[in-house]
PDB file of C-alpha atoms and ligand atoms in Angstrom:
ATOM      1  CA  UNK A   1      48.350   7.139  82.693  1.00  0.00           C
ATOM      2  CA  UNK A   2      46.889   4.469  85.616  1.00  0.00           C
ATOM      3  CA  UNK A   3      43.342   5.408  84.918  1.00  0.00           C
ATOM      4  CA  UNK A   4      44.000   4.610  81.606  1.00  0.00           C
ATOM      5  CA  UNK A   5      45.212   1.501  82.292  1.00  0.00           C
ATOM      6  CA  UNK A   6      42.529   1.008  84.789  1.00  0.00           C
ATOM      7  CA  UNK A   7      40.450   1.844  81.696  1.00  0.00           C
ATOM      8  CA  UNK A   8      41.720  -0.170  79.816  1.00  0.00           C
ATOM      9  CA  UNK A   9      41.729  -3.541  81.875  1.00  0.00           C
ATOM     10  CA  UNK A  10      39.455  -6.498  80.755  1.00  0.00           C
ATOM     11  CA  UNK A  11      39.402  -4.731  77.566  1.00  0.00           C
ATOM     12  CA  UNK A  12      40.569  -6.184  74.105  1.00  0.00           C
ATOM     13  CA  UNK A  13      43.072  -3.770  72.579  1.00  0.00           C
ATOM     14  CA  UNK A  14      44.170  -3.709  69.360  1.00  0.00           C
ATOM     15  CA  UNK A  15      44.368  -6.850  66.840  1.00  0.00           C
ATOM     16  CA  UNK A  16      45.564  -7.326  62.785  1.00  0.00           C
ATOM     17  CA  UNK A  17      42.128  -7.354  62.054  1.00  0.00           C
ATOM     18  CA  UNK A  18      41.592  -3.521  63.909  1.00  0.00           C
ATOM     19  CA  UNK A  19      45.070  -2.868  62.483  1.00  0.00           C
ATOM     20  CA  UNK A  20      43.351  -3.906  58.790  1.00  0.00           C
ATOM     21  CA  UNK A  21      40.372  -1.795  59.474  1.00  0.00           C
ATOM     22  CA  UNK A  22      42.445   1.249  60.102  1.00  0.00           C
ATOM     23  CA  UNK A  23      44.539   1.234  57.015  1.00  0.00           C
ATOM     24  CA  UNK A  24      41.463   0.748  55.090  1.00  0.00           C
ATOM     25  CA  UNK A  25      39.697   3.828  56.890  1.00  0.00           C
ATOM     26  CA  UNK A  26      42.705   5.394  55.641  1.00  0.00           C
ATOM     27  CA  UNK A  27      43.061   4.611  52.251  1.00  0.00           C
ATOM     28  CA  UNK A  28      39.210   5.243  51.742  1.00  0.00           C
ATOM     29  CA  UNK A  29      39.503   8.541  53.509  1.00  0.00           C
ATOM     30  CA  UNK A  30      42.018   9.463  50.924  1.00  0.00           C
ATOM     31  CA  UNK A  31      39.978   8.403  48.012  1.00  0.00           C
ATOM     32  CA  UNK A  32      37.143   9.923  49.630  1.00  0.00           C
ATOM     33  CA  UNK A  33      38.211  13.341  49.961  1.00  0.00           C
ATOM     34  CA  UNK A  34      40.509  12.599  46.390  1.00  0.00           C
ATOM     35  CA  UNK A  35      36.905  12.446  44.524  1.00  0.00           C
ATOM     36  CA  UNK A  36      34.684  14.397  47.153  1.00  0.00           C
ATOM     37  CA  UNK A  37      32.627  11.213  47.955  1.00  0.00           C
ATOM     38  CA  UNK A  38      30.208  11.941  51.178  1.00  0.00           C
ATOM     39  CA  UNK A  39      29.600   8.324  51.355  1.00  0.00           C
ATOM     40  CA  UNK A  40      32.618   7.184  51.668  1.00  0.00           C
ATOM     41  CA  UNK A  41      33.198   9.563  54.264  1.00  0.00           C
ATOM     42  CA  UNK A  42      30.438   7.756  55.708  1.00  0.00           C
ATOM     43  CA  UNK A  43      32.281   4.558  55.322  1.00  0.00           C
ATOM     44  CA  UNK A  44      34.948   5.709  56.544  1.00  0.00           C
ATOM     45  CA  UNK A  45      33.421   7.118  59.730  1.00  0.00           C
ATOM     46  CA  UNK A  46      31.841   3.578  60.437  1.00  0.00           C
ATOM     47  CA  UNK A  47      34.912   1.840  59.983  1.00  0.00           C
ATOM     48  CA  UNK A  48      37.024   3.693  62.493  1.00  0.00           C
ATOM     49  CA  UNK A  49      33.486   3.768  65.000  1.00  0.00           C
ATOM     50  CA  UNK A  50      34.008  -0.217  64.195  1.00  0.00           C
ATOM     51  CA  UNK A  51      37.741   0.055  65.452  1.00  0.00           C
ATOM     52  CA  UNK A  52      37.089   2.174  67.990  1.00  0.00           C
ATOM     53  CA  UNK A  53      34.269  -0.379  69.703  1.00  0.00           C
ATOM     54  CA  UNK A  54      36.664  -3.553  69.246  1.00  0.00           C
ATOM     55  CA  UNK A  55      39.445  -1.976  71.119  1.00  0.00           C
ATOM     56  CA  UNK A  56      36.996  -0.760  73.662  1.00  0.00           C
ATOM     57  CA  UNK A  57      34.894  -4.162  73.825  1.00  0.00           C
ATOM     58  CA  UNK A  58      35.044  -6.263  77.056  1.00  0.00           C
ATOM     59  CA  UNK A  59      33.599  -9.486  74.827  1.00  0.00           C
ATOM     60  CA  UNK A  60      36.907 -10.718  74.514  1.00  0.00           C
ATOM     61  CA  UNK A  61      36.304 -13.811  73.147  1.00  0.00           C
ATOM     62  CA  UNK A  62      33.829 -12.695  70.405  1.00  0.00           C
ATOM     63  CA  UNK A  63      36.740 -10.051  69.059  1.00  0.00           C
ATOM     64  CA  UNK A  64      39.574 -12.830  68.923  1.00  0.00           C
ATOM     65  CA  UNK A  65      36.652 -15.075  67.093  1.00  0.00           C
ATOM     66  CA  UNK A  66      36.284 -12.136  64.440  1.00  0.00           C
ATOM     67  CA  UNK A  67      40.251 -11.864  64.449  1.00  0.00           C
ATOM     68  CA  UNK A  68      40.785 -15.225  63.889  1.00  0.00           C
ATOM     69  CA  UNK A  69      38.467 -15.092  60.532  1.00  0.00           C
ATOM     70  CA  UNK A  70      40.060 -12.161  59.384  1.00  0.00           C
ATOM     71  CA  UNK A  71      43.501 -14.015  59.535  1.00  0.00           C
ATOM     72  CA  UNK A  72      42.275 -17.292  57.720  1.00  0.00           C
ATOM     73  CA  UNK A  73      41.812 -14.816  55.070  1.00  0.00           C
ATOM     74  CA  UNK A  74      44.501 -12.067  55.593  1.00  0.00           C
ATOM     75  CA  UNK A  75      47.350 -15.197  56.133  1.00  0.00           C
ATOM     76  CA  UNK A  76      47.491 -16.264  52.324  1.00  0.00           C
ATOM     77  CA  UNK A  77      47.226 -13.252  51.011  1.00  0.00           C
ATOM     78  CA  UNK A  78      50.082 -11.879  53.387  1.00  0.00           C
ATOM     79  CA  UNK A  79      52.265 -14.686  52.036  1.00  0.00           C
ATOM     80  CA  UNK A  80      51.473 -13.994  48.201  1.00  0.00           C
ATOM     81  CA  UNK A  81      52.564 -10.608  48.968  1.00  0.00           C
ATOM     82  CA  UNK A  82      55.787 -11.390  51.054  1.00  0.00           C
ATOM     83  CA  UNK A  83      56.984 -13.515  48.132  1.00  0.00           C
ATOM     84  CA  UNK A  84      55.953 -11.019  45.595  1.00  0.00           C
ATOM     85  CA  UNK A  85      58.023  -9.141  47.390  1.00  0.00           C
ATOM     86  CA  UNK A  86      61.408 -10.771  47.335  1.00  0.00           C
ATOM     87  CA  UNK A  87      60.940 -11.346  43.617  1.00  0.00           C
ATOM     88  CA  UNK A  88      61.361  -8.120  43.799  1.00  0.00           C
ATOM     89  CA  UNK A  89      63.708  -7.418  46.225  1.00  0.00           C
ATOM     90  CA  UNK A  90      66.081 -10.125  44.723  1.00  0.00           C
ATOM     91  CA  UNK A  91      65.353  -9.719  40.889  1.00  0.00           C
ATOM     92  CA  UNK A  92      68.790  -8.223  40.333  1.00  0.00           C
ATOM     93  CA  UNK A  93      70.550 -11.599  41.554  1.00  0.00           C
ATOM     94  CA  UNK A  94      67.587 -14.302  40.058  1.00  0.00           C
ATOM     95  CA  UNK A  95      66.090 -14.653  37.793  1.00  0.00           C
ATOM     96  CA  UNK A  96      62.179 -16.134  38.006  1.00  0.00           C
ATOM     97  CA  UNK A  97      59.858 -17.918  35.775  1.00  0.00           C
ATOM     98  CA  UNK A  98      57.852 -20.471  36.029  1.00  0.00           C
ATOM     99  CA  UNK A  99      58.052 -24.259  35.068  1.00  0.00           C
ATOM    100  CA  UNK A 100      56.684 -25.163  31.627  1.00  0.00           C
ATOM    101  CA  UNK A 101      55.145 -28.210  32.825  1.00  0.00           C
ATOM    102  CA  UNK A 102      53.413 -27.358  35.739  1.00  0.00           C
ATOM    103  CA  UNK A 103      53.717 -23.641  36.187  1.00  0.00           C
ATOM    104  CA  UNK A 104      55.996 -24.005  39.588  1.00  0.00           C
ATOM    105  CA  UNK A 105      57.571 -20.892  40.374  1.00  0.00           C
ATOM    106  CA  UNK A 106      61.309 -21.298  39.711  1.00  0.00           C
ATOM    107  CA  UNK A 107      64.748 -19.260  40.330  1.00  0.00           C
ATOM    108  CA  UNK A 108      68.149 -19.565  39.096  1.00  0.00           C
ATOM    109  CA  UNK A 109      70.701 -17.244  39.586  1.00  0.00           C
ATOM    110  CA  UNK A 110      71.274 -14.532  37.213  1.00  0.00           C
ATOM    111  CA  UNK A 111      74.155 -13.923  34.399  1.00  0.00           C
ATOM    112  CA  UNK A 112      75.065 -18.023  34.250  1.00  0.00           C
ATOM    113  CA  UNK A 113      74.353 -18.570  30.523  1.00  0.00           C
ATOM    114  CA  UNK A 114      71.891 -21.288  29.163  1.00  0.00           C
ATOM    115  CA  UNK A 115      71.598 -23.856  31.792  1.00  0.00           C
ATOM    116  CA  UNK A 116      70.125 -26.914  32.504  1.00  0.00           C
ATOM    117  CA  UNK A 117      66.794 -26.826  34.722  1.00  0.00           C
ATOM    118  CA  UNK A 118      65.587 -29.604  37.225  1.00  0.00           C
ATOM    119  CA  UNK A 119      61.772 -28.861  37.744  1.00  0.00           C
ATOM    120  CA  UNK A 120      61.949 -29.616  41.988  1.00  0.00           C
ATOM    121  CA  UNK A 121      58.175 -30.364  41.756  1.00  0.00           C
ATOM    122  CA  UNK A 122      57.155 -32.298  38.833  1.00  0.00           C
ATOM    123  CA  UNK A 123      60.760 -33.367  37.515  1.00  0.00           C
ATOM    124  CA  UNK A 124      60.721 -31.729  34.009  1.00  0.00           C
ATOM    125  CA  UNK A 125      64.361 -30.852  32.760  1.00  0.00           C
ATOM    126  CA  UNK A 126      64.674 -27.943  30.162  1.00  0.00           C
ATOM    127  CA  UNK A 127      67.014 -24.801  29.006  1.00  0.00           C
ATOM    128  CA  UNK A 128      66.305 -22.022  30.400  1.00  0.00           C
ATOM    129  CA  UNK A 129      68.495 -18.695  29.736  1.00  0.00           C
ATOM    130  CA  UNK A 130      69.495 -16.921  32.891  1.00  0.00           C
TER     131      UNK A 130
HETATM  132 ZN1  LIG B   1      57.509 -28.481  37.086  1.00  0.00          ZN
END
């Protein structure tokens, strides 16, 4: 285990962005061997080879560079999903939909009747079943 670590000192580890790469490797593997594709196979191979060589790289700087890309991306799409998710996750006990005026996402809670609505972005007041 200490010449691993010795190994391992100076270099850059894992990062989202490796993290990314390895679930994609993974999901492509899958579809790879799902319809028998040698290229993505290929693909595949040069994405983990990818992983493998930021983990191992000393050029620390250049890897948290790529990293930080990858997140300026990966961030916004993260949230969409998060919130997707506790629509979800909460749909039982709100309901959503969005404002007629200026498409806001909006909640109320569920099982209240027809009640009033106060747009909190744009101001627009309406009925709205819940
Ligand atoms: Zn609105």
């Amino acid at each position: 285990m200490n010449g691993f670590r010795n190994f391992m000192v100076g270099r850059y580890g894992t990062d989202q962005l490796t993290v990314a790469l390895l679930v994609a490797g993974m999901i492509l593997t899958f579809i790879g061997n799902a319809i028998n594709s040698h290229f993505l196979t290929l693909i595949t191979y040069v994405i983990f080879l990818a992983c493998a060589y930021r983990t191992l790289s000393k050029n620390v700087l250049a890897r948290r560079k790529e990293n930080t890309v990858f997140l300026k991306y990966w961030n916004p799409v993260s949230a969409w999903l998060k919130t997707k998710y506790n629509i979800i996750k909460s749909s039982q006990d709100y309901k959503y939909f969005k404002c007629p005026n200026c498409r806001q996402e909006l909640r109320v809670p569920r099982g209240k009747g027809k009640i009033s609505v106060t747009c909190q972005k744009c101001g627009n007041k309406f009925i709205q079943k819940s």
